[in-house]
Coordinates of C-alpha atoms and ligand atoms in Angstrom, one line a residue:
X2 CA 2.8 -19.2 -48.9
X3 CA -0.2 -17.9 -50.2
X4 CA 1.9 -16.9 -53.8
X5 CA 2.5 -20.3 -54.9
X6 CA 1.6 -22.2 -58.2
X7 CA 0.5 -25.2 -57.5
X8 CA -2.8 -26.1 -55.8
X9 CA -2.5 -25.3 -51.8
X10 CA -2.2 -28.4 -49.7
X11 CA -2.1 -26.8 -46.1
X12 CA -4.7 -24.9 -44.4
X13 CA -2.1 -22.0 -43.4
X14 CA -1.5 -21.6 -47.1
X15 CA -5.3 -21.4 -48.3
X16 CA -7.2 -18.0 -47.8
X17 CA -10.0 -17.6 -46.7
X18 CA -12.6 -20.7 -47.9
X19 CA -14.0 -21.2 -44.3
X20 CA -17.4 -21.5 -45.5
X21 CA -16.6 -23.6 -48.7
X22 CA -14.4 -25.9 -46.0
X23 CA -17.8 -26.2 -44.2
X24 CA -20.0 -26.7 -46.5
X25 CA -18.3 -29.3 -48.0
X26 CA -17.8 -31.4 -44.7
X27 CA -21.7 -31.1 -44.4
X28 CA -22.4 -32.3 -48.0
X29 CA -19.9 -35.4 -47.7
X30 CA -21.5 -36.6 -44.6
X31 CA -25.2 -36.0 -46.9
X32 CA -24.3 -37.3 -50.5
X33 CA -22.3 -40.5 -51.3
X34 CA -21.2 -38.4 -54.9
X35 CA -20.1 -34.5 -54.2
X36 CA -19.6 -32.6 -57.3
X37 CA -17.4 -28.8 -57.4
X38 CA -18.0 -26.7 -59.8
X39 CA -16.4 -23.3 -60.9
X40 CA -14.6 -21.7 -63.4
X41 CA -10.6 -22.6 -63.9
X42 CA -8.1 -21.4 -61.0
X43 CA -10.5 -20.6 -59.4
X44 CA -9.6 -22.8 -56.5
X45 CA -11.5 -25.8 -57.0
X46 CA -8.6 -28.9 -56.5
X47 CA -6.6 -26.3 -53.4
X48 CA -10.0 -26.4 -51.6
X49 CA -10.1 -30.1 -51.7
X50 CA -7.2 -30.9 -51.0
X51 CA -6.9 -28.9 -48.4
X52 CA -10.3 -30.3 -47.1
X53 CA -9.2 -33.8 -47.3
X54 CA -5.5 -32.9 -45.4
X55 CA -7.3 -31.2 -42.8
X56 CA -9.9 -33.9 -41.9
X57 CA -9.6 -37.5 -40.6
X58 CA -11.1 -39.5 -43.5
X59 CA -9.3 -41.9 -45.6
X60 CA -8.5 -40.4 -49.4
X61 CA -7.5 -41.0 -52.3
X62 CA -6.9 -38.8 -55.4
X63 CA -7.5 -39.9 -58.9
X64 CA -6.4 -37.3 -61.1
X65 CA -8.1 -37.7 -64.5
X66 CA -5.4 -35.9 -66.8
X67 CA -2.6 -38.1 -65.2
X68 CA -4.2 -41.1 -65.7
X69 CA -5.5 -40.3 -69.3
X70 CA -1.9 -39.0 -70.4
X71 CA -0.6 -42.6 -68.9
X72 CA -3.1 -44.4 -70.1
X73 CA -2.2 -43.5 -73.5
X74 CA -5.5 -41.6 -74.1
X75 CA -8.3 -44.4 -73.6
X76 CA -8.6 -45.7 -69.9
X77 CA -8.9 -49.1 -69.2
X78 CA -10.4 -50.7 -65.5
X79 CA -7.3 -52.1 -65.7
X80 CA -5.5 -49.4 -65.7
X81 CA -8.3 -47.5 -63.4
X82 CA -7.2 -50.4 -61.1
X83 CA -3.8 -50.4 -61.1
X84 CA -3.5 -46.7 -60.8
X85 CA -5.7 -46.8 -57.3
X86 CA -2.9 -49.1 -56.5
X87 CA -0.5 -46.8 -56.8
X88 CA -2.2 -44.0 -54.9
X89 CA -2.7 -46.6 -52.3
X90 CA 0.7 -47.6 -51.9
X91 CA 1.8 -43.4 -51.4
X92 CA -1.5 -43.0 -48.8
X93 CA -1.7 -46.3 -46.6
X94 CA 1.3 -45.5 -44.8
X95 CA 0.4 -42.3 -43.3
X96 CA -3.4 -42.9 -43.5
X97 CA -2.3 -46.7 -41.6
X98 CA -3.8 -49.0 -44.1
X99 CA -0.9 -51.4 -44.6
X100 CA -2.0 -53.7 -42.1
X101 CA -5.5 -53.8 -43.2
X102 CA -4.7 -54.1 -47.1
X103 CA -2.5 -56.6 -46.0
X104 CA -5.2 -59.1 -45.5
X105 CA -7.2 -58.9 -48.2
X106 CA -6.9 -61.4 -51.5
X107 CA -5.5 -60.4 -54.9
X108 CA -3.5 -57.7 -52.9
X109 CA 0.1 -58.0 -51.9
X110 CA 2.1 -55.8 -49.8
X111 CA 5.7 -55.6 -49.6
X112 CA 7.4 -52.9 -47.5
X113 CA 5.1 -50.3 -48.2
X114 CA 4.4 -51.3 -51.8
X115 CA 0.8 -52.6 -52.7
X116 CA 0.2 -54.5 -56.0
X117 CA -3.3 -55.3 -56.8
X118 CA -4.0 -58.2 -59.0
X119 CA -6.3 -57.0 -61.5
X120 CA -6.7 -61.0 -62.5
X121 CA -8.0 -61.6 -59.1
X122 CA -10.3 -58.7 -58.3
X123 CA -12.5 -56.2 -60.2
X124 CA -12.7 -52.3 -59.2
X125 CA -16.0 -52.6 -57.8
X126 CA -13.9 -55.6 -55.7
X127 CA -11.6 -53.0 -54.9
X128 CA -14.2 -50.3 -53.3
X129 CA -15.8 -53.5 -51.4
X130 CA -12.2 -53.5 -49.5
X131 CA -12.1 -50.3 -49.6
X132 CA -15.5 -50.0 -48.3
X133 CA -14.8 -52.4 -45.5
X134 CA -11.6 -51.4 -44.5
X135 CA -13.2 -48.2 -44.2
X136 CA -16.0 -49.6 -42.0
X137 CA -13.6 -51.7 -39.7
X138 CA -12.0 -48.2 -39.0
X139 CA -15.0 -46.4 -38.5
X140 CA -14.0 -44.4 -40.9
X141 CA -15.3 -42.5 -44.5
X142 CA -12.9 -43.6 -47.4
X143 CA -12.9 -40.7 -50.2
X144 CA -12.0 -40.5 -53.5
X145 CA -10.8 -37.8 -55.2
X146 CA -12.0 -37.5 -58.7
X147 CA -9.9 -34.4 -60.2
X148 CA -10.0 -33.2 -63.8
X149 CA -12.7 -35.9 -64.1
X150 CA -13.6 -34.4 -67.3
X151 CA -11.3 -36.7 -68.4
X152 CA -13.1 -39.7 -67.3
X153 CA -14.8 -40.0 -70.5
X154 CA -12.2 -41.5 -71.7
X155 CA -12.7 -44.5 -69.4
X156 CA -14.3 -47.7 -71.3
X157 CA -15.7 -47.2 -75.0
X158 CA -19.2 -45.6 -73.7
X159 CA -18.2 -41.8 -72.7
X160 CA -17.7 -43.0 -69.1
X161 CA -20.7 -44.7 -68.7
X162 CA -19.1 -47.6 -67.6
X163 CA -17.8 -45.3 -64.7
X164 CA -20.9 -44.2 -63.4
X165 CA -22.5 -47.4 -63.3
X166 CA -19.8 -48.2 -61.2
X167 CA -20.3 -44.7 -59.2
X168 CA -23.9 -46.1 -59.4
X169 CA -23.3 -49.2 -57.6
X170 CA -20.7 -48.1 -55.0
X171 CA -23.8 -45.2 -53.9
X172 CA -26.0 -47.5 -53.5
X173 CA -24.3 -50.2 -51.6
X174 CA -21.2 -49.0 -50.4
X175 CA -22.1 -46.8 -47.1
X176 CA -18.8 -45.9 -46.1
X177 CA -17.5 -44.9 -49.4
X178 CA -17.6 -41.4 -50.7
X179 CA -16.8 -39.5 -53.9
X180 CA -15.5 -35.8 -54.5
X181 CA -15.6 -35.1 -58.4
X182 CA -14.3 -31.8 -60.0
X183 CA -12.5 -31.0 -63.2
X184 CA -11.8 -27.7 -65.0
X185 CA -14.5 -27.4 -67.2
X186 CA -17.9 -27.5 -66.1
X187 CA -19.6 -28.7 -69.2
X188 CA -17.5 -31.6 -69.7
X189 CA -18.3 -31.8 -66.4
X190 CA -21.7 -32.6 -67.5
X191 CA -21.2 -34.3 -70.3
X192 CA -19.4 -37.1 -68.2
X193 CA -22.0 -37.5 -65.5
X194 CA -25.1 -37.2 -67.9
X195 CA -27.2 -35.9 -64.9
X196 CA -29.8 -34.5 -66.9
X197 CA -30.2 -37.8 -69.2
X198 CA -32.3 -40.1 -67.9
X199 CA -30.6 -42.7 -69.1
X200 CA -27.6 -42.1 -67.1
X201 CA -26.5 -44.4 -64.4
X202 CA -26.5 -41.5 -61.6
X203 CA -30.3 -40.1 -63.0
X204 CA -32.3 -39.7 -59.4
X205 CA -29.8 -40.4 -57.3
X206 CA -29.3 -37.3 -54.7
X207 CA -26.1 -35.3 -55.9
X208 CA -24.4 -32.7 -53.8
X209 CA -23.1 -29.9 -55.1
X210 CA -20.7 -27.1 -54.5
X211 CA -19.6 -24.1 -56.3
X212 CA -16.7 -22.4 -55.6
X213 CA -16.8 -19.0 -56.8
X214 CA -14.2 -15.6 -57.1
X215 CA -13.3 -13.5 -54.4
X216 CA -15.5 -10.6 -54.1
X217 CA -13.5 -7.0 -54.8
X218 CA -12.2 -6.7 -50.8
X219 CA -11.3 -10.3 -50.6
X220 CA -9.1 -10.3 -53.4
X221 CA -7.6 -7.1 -52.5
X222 CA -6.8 -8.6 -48.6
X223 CA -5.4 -11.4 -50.4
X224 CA -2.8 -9.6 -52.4
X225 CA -1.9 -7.6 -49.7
X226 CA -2.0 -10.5 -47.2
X227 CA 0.7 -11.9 -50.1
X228 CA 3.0 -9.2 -50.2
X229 CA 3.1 -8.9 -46.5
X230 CA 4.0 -12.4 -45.8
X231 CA 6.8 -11.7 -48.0
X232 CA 7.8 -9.0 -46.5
X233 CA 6.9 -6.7 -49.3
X234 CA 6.0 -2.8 -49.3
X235 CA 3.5 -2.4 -51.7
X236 CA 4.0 1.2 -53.4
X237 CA 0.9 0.9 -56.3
X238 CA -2.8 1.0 -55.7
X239 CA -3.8 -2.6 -55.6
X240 CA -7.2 -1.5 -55.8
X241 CA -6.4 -1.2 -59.7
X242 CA -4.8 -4.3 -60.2
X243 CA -8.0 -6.2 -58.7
X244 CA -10.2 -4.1 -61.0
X245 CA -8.5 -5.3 -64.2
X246 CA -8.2 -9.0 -63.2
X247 CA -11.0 -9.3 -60.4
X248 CA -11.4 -12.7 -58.3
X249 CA -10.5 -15.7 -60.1
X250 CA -7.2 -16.4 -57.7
X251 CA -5.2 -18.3 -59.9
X252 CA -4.8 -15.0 -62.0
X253 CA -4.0 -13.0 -58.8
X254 CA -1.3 -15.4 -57.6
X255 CA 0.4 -15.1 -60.8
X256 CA 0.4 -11.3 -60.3
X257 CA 1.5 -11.6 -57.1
X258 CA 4.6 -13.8 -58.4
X259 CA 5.2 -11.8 -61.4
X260 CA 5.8 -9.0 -59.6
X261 CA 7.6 -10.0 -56.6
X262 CA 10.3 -11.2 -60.0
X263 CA 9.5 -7.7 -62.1
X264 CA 9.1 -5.2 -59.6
X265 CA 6.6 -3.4 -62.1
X266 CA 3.2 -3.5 -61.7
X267 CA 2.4 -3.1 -64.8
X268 CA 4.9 -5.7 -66.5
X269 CA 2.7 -8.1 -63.9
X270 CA -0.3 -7.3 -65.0
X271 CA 1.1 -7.6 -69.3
X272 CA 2.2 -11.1 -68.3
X273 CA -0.9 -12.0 -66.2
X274 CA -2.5 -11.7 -69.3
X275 CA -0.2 -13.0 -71.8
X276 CA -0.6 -16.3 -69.3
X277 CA -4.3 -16.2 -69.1
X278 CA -4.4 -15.4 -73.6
X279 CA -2.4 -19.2 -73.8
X280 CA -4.8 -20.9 -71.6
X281 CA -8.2 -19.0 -73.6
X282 CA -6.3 -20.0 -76.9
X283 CA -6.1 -23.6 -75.5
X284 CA -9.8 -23.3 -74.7
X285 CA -10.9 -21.5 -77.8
X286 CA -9.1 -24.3 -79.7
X287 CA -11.4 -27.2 -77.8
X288 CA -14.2 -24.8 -78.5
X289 CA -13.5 -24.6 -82.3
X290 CA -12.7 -28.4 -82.5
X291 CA -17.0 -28.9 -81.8
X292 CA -18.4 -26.1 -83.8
X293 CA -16.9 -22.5 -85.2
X294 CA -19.7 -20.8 -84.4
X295 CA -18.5 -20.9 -80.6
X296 CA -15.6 -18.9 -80.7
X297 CA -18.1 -16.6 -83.0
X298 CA -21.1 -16.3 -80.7
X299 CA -18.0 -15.4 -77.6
X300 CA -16.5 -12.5 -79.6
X301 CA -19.8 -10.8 -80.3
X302 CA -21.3 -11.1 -76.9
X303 CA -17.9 -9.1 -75.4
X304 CA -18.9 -6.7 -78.2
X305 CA -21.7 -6.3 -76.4
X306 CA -24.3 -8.2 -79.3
X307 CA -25.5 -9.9 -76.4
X308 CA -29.3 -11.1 -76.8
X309 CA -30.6 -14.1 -78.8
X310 CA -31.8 -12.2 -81.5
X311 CA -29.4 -9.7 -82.2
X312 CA -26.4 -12.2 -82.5
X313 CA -29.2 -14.6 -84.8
X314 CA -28.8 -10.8 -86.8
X315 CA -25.2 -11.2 -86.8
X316 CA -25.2 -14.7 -87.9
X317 CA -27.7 -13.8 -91.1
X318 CA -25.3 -10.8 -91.6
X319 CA -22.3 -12.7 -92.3
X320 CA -24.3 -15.5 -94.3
X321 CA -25.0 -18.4 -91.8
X322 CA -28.5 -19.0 -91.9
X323 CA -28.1 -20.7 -88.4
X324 CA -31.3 -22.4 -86.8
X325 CA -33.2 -20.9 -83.9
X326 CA -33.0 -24.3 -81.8
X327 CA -29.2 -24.5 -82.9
X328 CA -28.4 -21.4 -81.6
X329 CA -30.1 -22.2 -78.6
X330 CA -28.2 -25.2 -77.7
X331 CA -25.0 -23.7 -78.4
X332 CA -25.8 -20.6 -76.1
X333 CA -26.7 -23.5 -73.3
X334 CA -23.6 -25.4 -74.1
X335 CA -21.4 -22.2 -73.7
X336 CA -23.5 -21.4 -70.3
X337 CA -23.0 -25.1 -68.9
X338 CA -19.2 -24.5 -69.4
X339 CA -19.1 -21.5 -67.2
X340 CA -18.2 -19.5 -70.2
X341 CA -21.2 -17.1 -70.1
X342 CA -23.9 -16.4 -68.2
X343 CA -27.6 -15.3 -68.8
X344 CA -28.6 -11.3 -67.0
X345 CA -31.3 -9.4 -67.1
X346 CA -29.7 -7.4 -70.0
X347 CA -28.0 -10.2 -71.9
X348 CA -25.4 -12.4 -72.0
X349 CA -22.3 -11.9 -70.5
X350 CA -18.7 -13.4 -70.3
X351 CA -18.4 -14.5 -67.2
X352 CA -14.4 -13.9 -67.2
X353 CA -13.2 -10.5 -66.8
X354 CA -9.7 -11.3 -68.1
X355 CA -11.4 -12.9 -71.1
X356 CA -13.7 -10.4 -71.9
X357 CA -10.6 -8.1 -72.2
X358 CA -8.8 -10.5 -74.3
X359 CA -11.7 -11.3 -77.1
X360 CA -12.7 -7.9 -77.1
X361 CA -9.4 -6.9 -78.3
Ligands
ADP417 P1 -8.6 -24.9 -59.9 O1 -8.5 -26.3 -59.4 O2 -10.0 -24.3 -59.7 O3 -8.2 -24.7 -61.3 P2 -6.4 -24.4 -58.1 O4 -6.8 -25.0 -56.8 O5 -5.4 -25.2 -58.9 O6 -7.7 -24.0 -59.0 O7 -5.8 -22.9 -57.8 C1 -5.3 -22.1 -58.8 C2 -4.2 -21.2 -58.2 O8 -4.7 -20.4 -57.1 C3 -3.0 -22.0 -57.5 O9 -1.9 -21.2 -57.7 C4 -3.4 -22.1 -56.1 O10 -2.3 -22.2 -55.2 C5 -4.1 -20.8 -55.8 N1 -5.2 -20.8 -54.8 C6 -6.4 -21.4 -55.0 N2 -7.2 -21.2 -53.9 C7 -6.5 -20.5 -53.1 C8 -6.7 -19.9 -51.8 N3 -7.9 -20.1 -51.2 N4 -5.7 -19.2 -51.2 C9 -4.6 -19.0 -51.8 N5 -4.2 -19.5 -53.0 C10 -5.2 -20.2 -53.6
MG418 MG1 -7.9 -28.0 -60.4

C-alpha cells in the first residue's frame, strides 16, 4: 500500500527509487561506511529497508532513538551490546544464523533467543563474530545505523568512541558493512566529524547517498497511483495539491490518508499542514535550544531578506550587533541541516511546506 505511515518494508509498496536501490547496492559493495542523507520523510529509512529486504545480505538495524529512549538518554557499550543482541535474536532465524551464533563464546542460544555476555566479549568482539560468521557464509553482514543522530549520546565523547569503533571495524573487518542515516543532516555531521581531522573516520573513503523529493510528475503519479490502488476516483486536480506540498513523500502520503478519511481535499491539505506545523515547531524548538538567532535568520529568509548582508541589516535593525564570522557559521549550520540552501539569488528554504508555514 503505497498510503501507509510507517516506513515501507516491501518492494511492491515503495515507489519508484529504482536508481536510489541501485546506487546503493554499488556503494555498499565500494565503502565499508554508507551514509544517506536528505531531508525528513523524505524516504530515507523506507529505502533501506527496503534495500536490505530485497537483497541477500545479513542485517541488522540499530535504531538510534530506540536505543537512546531505552537507554535512559546516555548510551552505554553495554547497552550498544546488549541491544545487537536483541536484533540478533529477531533476525538469526530467518537470516539462519542460529547455528553459527551458536558456536561462538560469551553467546548463548536458547530456542531462538541469543544472550550475549557483555562480561565475556567487547562490541568490537562482537563484529569479529559477526565479521566471521559473515565470511564463513560468504556473505556481507550490514548494519543499520537509523536516526544515528542519536549516536552521540553513546560514551561521554559525542560518539567518538563509536567511530573509533566504525574506525576499526573499516579497516579490519572486510565483510562488515555500515548504512548510517538519521533525520537531520547536521547532526548528521556533527556525529561523524568528517570534516574534523581529528575524527576517527577523517580520510577514510565514505560513500554517500542523497535521497531527494519527487520531481512535480512523480509525485503527481504517486498520488494517483495511491488513489487507484484503493480504488478511488479522484474528482480534484491533483496537480494543485502537489504544487502546495511538492515532493517530500511523507507529506503526500499523509494527504493521501487524510483524504481517503475526509473526502475533502482541502480539509487534507489544512491537516497536512497542521501535521507538518508540529513537527517544524519540534524542529524550531531544537533550533532555539542552540542559538535564537536561528529561528530569526529562517523567518527573514522566507520573507525573502535572503543575502548575507541584507539579513546582517536586519540583525543591526533590531539591535544585535551580530559578527560577520558568526553569522556565517550559523548560515553554514542551517545549510548542513538541510534547512536552506545557497542560489544564485540567495538563500532559500529548502521546504516548501515550511516556507509556507514561517512565512505566515
Ligand atoms: P525518512 O526516513 O526520510 O524520514 P520514511 O522512510 O520514514 O522517511 O518515509 C516517510 C513516509 O513516506 C512514510 O509514510 C513512508 O511509508 C512513505 N514513503 C517513503 N518512501 C516511499 C516510497 N518510495 N513510496 C511510497 N511511500 C514512501
Ligand atoms: Mg527515517
Amino acid at each position: 500500500l503505497l498510503f501507509s505511515l510507517t516506513p515501507k518494508t516491501k518492494k511492491e509498496d515503495l515507489f519508484d527509487r529504482e536508481k536510489e536501490l541501485k546506487d546503493l547496492e554499488k556503494l555498499l559493495q565500494t565503502y565499508p561506511i554508507v551514509v544517506i542523507t536528505g531531508l525528513r520523510r523524505v524516504g530515507k529509512s523506507s529505502l533501506v529497508k527496503v534495500f536490505l529486504n530485497e537483497s541477500d545480505l545479513l542485517h541488522i538495524t540499530v535504531d538510534g532513538r530506540r536505543l537512546y529512549e531505552t537507554s535512559g538518554g546516555n548510551i552505554s557499550s553495554h547497552h550498544l551490546t546488549r541491544f545487537l543482541g536483541e536484533e540478533l535474536s529477531r533476525i538469526s532465524k530467518s537470516q539462519k544464523l542460529l547455528n553459527v551464533l551458536k558456536r561462538v563464546r560469551g553467546i548463548t542460544v536458547s530456542g531462538t533467543s541469543i544472550e550475549l555476555n557483555p562480561k565475556e566479549f567487547s562490541l568490537s568482539d562482537l563484529l569479529e563474530k559477526l565479521n566471521e560468521t559473515a565470511k564463513r557464509r560468504k556473505k556481507k553482514m550490514v548494519i543499520f545505523f537509523d536516526e544515528a543522530q542519536y549516536l552521540r549520546y553513546y560514551g561521554s565523547r559525542g560518539g567518538s568512541d563509536l567511530l573509533a569503533l566504525l574506525a576499526y571495524s573499516y579497516d579490519n573487518f572486510e565483510n562488515v558493512r555500515f548504512i548510517i542515516s538519521g533525520s537531520e543532516v547536521g547532526v548528521l555531521h556533527d556525529f561523524l566529524k568528517l570534516e574534523d581531522y581529528s575524527s576517527p573516520l577523517h580520510g577514510r573513503g565514505i560513500g554517500f547517498l542523497t535521497v531527494r523529493p519527487f520531481t512535480f510528475d512523480q509525485s503527481v503519479d504517486f498520488l494517483m497511483e495511491g488513489f487507484r490502488e484503493v480504488g478511488e476516483k479522484v474528482n480534484f486536480d491533483v496537480e494543485e495539491i502537489v504544487r502546495e506540498i511538492d515532493g517530500i513523500v511523507g507529506y503526500l502520503v499523509l494527504f493521501g490518508v487524510k483524504y481517503l478519511e475526509k473526502k475533502n481535499k482541502d480539509e487534507a491539505l489544512k491537516e497536512v499542514f497542521h501535521a507538518v506545523k508540529a513537527l517544524f515547531e519540534k524542529e524550531m524548538e531544537e533550533l532555539r535550544k542552540r542559538s535564537e538567532r536561528y529561528p530569526f535568520i529562517l523567518r527573514q529568509i522566507s520573507r525573502g531578506i535572503n543575502t548575507w548582508s541584507a539579513l546582517k541589516n536586519i540583525f543591526r535593525a533590531k539591535g544585535d550587533f551580530i559578527g560577520d564570522s558568526r553569522l556565517y557559521s550559523l548560515l553554514e549550520t542551517l545549510e548542513k541541516m538541510s534547512f536552506i540552501e545557497k542560489t544564485q539569488s540567495g538563500y532559500r528554504i529548502v521546504d516548501p511546506v515550511f516556507e509556507k508555514i514561517l512565512s505566515e
